MMTF fields as JSON, N, C-alpha, C and O atoms, coordinates in Angstrom:
{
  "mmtfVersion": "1.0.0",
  "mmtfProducer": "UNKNOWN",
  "numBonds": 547,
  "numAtoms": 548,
  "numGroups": 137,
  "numChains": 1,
  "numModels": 1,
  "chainsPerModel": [1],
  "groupsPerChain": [137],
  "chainIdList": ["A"],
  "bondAtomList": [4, 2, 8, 6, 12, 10, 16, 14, 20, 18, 24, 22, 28, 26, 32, 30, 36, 34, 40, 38, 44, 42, 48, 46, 52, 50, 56, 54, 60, 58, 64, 62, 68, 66, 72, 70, 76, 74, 80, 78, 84, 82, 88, 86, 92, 90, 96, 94, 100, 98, 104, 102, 108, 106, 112, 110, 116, 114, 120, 118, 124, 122, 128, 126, 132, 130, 136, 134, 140, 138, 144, 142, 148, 146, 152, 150, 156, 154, 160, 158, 164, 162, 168, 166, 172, 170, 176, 174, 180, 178, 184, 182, 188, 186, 192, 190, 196, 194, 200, 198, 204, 202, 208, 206, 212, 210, 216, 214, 220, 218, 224, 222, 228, 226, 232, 230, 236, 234, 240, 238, 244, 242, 248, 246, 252, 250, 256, 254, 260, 258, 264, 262, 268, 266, 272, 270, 276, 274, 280, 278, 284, 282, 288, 286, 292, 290, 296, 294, 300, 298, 304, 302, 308, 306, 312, 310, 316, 314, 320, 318, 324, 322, 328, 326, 332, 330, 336, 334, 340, 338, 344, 342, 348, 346, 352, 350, 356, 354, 360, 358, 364, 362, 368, 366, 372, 370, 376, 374, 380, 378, 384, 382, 388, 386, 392, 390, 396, 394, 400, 398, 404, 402, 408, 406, 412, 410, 416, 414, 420, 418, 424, 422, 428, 426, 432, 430, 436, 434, 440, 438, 444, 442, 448, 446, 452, 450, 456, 454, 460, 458, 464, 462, 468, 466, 472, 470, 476, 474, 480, 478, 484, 482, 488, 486, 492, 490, 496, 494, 500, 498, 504, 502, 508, 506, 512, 510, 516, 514, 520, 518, 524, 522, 528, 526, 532, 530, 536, 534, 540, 538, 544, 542],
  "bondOrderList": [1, 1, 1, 1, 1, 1, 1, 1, 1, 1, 1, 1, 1, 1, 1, 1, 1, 1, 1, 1, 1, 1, 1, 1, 1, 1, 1, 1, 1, 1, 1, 1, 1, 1, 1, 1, 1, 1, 1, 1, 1, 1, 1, 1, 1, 1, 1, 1, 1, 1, 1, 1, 1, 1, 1, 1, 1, 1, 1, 1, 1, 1, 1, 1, 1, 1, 1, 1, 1, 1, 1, 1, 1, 1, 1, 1, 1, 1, 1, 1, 1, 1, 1, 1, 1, 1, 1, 1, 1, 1, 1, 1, 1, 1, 1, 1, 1, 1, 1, 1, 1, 1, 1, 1, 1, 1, 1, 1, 1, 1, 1, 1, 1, 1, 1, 1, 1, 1, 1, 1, 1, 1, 1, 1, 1, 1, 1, 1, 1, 1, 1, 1, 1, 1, 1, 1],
  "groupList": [{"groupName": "UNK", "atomNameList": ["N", "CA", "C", "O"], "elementList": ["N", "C", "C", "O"], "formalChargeList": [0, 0, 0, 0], "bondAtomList": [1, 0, 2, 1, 3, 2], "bondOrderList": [1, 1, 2], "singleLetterCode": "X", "chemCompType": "L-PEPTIDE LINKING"}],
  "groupTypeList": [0, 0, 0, 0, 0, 0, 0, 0, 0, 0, 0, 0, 0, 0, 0, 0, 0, 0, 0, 0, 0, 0, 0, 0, 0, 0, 0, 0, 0, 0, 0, 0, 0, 0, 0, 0, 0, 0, 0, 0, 0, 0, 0, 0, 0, 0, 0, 0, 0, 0, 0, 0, 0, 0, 0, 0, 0, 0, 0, 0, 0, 0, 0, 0, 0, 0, 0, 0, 0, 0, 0, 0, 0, 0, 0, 0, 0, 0, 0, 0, 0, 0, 0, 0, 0, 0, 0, 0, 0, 0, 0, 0, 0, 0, 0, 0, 0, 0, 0, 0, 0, 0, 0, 0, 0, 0, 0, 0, 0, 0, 0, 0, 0, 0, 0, 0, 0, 0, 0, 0, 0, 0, 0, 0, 0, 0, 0, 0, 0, 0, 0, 0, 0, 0, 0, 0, 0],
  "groupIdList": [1, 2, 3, 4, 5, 6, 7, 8, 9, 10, 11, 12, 13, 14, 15, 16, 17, 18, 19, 20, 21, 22, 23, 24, 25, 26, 27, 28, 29, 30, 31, 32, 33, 34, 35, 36, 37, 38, 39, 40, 41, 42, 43, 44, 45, 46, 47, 48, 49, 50, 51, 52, 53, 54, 55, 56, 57, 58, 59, 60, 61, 62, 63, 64, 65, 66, 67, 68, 69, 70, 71, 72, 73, 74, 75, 76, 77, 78, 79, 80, 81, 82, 83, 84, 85, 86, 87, 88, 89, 90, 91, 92, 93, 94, 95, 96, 97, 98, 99, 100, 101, 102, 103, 104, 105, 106, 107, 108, 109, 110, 111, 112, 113, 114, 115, 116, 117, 118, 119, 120, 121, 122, 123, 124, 125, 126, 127, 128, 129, 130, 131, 132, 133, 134, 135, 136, 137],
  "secStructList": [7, 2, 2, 2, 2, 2, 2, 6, 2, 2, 2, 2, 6, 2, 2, 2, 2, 2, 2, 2, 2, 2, 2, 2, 2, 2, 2, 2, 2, 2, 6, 6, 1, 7, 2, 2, 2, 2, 2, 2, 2, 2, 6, 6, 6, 2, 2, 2, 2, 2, 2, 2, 6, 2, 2, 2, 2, 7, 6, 6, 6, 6, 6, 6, 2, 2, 2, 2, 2, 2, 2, 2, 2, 2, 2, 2, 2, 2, 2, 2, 2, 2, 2, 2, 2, 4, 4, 4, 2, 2, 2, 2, 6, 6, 6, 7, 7, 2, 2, 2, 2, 2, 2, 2, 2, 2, 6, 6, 6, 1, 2, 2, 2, 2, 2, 2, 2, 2, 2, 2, 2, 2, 2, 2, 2, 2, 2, 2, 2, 2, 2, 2, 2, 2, 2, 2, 7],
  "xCoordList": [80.622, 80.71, 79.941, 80.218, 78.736, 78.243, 79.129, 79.333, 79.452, 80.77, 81.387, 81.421, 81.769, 82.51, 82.276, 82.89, 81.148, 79.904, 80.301, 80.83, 80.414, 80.193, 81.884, 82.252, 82.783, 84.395, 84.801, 85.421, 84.319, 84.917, 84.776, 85.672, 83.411, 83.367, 83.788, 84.15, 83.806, 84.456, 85.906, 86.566, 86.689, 88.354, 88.248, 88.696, 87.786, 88.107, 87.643, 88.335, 86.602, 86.201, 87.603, 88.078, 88.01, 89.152, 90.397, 90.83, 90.631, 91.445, 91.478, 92.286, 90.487, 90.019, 90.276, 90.985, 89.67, 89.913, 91.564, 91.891, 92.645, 93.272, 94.219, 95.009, 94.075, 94.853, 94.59, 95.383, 93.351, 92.724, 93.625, 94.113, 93.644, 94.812, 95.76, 96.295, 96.259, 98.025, 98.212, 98.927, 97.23, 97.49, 97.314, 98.068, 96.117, 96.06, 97.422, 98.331, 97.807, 98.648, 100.345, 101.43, 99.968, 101.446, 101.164, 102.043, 100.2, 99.718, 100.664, 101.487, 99.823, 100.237, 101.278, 101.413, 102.485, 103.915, 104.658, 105.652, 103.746, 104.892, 105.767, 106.989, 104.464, 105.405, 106.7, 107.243, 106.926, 108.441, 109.415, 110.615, 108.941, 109.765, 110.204, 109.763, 110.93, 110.895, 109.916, 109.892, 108.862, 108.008, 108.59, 107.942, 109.529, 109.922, 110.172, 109.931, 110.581, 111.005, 109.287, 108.858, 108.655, 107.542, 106.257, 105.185, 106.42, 105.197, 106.236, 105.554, 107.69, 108.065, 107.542, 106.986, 107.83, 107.287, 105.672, 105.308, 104.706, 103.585, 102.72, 101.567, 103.584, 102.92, 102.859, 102.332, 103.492, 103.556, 101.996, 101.376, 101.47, 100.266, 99.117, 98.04, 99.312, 97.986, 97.463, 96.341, 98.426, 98.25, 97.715, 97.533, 97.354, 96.726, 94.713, 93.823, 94.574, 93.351, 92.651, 91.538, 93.2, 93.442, 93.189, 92.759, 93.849, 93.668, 92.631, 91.817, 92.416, 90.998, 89.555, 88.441, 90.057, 88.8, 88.112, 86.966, 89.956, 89.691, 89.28, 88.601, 89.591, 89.215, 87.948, 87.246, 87.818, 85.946, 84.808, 83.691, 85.46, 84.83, 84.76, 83.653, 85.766, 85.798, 87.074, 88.25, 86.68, 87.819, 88.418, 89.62, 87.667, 88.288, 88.895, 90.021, 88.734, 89.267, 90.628, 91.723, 90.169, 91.859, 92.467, 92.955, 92.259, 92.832, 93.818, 94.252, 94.82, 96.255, 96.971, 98.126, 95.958, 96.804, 96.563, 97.109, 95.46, 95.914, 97.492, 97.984, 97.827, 99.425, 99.717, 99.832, 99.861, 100.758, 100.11, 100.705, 98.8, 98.322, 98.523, 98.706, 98.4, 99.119, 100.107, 100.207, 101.486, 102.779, 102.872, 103.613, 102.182, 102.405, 101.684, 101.906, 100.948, 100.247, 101.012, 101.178, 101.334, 102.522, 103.587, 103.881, 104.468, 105.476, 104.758, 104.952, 104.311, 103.381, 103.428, 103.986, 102.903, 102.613, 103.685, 103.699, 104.814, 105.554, 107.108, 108.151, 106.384, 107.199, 106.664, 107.559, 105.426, 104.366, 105.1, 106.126, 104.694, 105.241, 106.566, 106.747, 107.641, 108.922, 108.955, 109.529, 108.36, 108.908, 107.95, 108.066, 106.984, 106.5, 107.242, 107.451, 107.621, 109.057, 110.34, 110.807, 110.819, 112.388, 111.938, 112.267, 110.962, 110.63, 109.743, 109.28, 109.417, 108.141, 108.388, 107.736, 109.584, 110.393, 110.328, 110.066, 110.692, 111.265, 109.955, 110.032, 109.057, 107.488, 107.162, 106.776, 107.347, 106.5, 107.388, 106.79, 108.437, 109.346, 109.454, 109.238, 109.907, 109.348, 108.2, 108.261, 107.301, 106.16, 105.597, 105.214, 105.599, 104.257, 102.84, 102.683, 101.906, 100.122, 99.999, 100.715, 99.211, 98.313, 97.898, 97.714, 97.635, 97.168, 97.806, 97.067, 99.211, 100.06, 99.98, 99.726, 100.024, 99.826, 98.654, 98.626, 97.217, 96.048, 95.937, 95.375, 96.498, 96.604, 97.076, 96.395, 98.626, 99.344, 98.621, 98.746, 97.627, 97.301, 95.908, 95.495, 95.32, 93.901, 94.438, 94.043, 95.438, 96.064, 96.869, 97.59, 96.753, 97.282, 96.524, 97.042, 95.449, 94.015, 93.103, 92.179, 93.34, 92.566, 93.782, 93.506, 94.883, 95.862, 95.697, 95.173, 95.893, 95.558, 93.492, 93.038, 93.029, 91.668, 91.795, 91.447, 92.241, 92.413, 93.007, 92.282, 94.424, 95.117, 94.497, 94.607, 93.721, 92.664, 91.726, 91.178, 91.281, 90.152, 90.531, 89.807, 91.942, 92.381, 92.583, 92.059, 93.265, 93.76, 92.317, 92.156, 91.42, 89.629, 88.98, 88.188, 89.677, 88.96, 89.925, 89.653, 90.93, 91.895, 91.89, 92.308, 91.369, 90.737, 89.719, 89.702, 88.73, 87.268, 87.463, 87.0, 88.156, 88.984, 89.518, 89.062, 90.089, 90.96, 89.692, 89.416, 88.815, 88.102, 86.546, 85.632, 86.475, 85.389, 86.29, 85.94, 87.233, 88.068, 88.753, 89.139, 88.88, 88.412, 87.343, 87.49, 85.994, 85.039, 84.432, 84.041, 84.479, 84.562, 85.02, 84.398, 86.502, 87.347, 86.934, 87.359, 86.074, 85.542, 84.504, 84.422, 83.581, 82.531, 82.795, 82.141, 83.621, 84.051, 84.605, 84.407, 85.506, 86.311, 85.775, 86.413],
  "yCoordList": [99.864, 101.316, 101.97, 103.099, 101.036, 101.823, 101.985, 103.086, 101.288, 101.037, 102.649, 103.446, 102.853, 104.154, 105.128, 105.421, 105.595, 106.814, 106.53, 107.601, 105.812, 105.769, 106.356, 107.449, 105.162, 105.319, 106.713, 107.1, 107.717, 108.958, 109.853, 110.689, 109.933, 111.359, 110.803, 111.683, 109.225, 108.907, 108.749, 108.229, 109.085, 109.028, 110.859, 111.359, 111.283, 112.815, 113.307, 114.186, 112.704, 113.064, 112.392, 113.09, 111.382, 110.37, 111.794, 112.606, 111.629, 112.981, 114.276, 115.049, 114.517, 115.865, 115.49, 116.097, 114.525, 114.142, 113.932, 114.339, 113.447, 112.561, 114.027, 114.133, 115.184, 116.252, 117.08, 117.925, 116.788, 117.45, 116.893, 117.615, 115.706, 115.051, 114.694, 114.06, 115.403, 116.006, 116.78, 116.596, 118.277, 119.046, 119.072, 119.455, 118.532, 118.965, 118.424, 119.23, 116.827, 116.639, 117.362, 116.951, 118.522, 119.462, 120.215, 120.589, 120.616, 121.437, 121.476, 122.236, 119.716, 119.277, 119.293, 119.411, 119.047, 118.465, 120.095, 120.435, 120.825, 122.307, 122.659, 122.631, 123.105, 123.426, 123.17, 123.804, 121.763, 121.165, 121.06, 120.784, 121.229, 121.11, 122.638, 123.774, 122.317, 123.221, 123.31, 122.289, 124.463, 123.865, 124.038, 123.78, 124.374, 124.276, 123.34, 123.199, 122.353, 120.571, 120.418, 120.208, 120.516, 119.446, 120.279, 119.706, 121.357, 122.066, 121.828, 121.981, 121.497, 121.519, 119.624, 119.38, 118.509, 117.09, 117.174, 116.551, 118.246, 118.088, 118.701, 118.379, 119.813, 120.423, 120.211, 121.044, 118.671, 118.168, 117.304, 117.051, 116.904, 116.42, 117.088, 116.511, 118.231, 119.026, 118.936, 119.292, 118.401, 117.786, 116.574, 116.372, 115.627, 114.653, 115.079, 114.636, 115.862, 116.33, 116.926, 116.576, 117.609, 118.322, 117.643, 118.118, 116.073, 115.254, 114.702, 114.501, 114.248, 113.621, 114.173, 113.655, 115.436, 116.561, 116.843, 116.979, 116.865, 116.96, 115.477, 115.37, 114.452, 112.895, 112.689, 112.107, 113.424, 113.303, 113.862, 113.408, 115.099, 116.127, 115.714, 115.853, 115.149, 115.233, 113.88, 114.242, 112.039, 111.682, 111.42, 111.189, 111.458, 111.494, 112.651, 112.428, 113.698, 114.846, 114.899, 115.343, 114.263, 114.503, 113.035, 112.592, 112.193, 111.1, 110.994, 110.011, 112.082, 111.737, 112.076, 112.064, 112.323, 112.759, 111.183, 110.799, 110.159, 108.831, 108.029, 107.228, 108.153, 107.398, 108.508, 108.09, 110.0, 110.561, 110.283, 110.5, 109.759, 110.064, 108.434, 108.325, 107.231, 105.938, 105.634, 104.612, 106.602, 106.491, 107.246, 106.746, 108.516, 108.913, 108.248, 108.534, 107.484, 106.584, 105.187, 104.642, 104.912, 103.869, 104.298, 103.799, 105.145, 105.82, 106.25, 105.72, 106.827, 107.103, 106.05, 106.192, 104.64, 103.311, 102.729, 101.931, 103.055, 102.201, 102.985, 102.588, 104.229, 105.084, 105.01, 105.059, 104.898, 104.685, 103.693, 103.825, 102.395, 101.313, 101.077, 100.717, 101.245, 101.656, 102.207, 101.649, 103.403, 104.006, 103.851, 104.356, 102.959, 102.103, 100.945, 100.678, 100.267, 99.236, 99.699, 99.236, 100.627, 101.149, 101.45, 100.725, 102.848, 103.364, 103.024, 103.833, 101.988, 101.418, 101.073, 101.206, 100.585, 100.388, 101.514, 101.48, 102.424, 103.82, 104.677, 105.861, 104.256, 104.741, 104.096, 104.57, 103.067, 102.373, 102.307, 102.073, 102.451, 102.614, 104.085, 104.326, 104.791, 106.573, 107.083, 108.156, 106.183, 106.794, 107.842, 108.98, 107.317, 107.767, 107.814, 106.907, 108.275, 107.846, 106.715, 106.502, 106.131, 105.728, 105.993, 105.376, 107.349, 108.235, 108.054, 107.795, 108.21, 108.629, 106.886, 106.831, 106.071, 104.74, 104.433, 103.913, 104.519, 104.9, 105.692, 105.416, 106.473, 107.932, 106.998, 106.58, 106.286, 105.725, 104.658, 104.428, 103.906, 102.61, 103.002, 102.316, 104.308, 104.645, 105.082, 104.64, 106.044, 106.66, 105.532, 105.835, 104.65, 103.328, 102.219, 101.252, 102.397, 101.269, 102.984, 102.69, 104.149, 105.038, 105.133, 105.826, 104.756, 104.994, 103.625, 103.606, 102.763, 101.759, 101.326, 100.771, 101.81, 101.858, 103.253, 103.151, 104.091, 105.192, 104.285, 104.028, 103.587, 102.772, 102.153, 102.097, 101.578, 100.333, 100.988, 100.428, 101.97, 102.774, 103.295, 103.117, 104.002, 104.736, 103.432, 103.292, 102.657, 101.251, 101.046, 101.168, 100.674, 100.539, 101.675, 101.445, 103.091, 103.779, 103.793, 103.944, 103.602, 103.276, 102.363, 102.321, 101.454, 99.798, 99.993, 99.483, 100.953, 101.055, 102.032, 101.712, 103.165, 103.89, 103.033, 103.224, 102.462, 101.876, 100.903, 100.926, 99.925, 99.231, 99.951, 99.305, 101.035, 102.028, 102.305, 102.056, 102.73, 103.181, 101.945, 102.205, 100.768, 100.26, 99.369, 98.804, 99.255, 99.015, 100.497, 100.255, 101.38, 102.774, 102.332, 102.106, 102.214, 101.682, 100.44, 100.226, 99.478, 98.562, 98.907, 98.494, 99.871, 100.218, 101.306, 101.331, 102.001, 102.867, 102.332, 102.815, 101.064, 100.261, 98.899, 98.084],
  "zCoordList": [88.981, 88.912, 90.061, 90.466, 90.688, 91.793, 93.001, 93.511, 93.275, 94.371, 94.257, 95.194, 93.133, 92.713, 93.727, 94.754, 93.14, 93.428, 94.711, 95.006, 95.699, 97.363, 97.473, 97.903, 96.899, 97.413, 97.593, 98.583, 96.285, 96.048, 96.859, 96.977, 97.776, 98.617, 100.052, 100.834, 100.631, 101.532, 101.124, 102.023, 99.887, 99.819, 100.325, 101.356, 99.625, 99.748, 101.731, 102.244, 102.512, 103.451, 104.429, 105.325, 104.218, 104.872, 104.655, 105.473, 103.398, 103.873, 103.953, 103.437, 104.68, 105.345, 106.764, 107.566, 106.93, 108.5, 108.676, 109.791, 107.956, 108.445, 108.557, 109.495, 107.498, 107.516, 108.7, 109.114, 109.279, 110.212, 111.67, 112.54, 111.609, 112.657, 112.843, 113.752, 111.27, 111.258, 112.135, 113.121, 111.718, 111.803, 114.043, 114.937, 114.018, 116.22, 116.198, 116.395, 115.929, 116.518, 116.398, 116.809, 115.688, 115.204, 115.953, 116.73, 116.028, 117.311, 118.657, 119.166, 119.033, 119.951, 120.785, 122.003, 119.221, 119.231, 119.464, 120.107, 118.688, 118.928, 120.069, 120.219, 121.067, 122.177, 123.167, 124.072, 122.437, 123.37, 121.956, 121.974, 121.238, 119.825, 118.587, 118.759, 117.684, 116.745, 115.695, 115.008, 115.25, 114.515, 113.073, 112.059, 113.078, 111.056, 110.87, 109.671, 111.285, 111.066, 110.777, 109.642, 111.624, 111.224, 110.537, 110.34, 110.272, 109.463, 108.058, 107.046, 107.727, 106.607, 106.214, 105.144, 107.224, 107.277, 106.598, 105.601, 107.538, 107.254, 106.246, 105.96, 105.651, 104.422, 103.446, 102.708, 102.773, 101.72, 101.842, 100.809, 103.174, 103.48, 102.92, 102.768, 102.626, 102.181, 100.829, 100.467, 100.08, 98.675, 98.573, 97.373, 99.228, 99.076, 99.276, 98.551, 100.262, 99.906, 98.722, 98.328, 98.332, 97.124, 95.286, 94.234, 95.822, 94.609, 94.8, 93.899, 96.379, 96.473, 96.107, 96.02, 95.934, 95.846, 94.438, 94.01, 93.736, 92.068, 91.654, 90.633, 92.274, 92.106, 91.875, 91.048, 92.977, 93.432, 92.691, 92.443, 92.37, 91.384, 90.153, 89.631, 89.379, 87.983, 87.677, 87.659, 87.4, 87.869, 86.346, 86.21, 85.389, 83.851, 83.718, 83.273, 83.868, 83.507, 84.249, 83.902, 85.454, 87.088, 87.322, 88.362, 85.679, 86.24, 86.322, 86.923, 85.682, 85.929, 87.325, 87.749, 87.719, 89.969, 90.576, 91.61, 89.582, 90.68, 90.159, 90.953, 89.538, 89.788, 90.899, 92.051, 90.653, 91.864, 92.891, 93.947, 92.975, 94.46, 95.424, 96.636, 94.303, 94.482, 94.848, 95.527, 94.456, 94.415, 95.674, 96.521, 96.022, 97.13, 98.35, 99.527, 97.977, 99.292, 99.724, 100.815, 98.616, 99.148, 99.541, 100.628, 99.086, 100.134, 101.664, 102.758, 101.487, 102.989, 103.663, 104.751, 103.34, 104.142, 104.49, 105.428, 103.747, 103.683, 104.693, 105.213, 104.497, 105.823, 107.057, 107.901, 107.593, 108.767, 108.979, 109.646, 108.413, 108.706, 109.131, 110.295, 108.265, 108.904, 110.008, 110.943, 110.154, 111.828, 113.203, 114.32, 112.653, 113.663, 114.23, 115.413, 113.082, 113.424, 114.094, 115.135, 113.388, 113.952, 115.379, 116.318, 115.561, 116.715, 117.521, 118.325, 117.465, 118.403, 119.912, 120.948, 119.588, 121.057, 122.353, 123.555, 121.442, 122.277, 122.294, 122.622, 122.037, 122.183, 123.362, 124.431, 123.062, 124.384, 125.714, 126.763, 125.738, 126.333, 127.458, 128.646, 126.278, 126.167, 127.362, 127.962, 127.515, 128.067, 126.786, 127.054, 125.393, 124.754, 125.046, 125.864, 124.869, 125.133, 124.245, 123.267, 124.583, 123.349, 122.422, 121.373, 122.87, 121.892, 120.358, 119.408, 120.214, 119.057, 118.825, 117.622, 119.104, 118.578, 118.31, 117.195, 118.98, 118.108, 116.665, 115.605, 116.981, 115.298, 114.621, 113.684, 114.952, 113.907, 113.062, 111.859, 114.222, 113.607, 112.621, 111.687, 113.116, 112.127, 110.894, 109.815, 111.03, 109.716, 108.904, 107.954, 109.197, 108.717, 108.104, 107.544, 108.228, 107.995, 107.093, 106.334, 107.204, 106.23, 105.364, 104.384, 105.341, 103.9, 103.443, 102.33, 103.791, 102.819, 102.142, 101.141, 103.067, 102.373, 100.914, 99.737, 101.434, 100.321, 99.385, 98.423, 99.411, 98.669, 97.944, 96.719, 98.673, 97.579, 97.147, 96.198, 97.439, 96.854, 95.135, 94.155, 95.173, 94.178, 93.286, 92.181, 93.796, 92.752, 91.667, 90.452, 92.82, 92.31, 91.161, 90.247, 91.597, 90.714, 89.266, 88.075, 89.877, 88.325, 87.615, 86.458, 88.292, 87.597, 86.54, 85.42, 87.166, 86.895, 85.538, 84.443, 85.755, 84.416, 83.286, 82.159, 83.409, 82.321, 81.793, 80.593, 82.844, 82.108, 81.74, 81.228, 82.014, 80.635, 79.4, 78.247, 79.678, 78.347, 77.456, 76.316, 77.926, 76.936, 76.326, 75.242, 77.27, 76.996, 75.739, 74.597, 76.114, 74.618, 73.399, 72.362, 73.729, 72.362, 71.73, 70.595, 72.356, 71.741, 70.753, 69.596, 71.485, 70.794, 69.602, 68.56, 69.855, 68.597, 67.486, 66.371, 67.748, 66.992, 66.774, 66.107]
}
């Protein structure tokens, strides 16, 4: 359970940062592009802070946002991943920076640490609740 106490304000700080480097790099991307495509891509992003926050704050009371926040972290990984594969070619190809392949690979190693983090605190949930039910029963 001590483990806990540490995971929770580094899940919630991970995505502060990671929304934080959505967002420059939309920034970034605007000016040669349309921005309603990708502020509509990136505003579903702002909800993952949000759970991490109520996570952090209160995680018996907000435990029901870790399946959504699980389910939405594996879709996430599992889309990164995909369009690192499909499009990786035409990145490097492209004359991308580094830059956007750096982002990809940090936001990729902080979603799966979040990943395993939430799994951990949902582990740690289920086994107080029924370490309780033992003792009540």
């Amino acid at each position: 359970m001590g483990i806990i106490r540490y995971l929770k304000p580094g899940f919630f700080i991970y995505e502060c940062f990671r929304i934080t480097i959505l967002a420059f790099t939309l920034v970034y991307i605007l000016p040669g592009t349309s921005a309603l495509l990708w502020m509509g891509i990136a505003a579903p992003q702002a909800l993952f802070p949000l759970m991490a926050l109520f996570i952090c704050l209160d995680t018996k009371k907000h435990k029901v946002y870790l399946p959504l926040y699980i389910a939405g972290k594996s879709i996430g990984i599992i889309s990164l991943l995909s369009w690192s594969i499909i499009f990786g070619r035409t990145k490097l190809i492209g004359g991308y920076s580094g830059a956007f392949i750096l982002a990809e690979l940090i936001l990729l190693a902080g979603d799966l640490f979040t990943l395993a983090a939430a799994l951990l605190i949902q582990s740690s949930l289920r086994k107080t609740k029924e370490a309780e039910e033992k003792q009540c029963g």
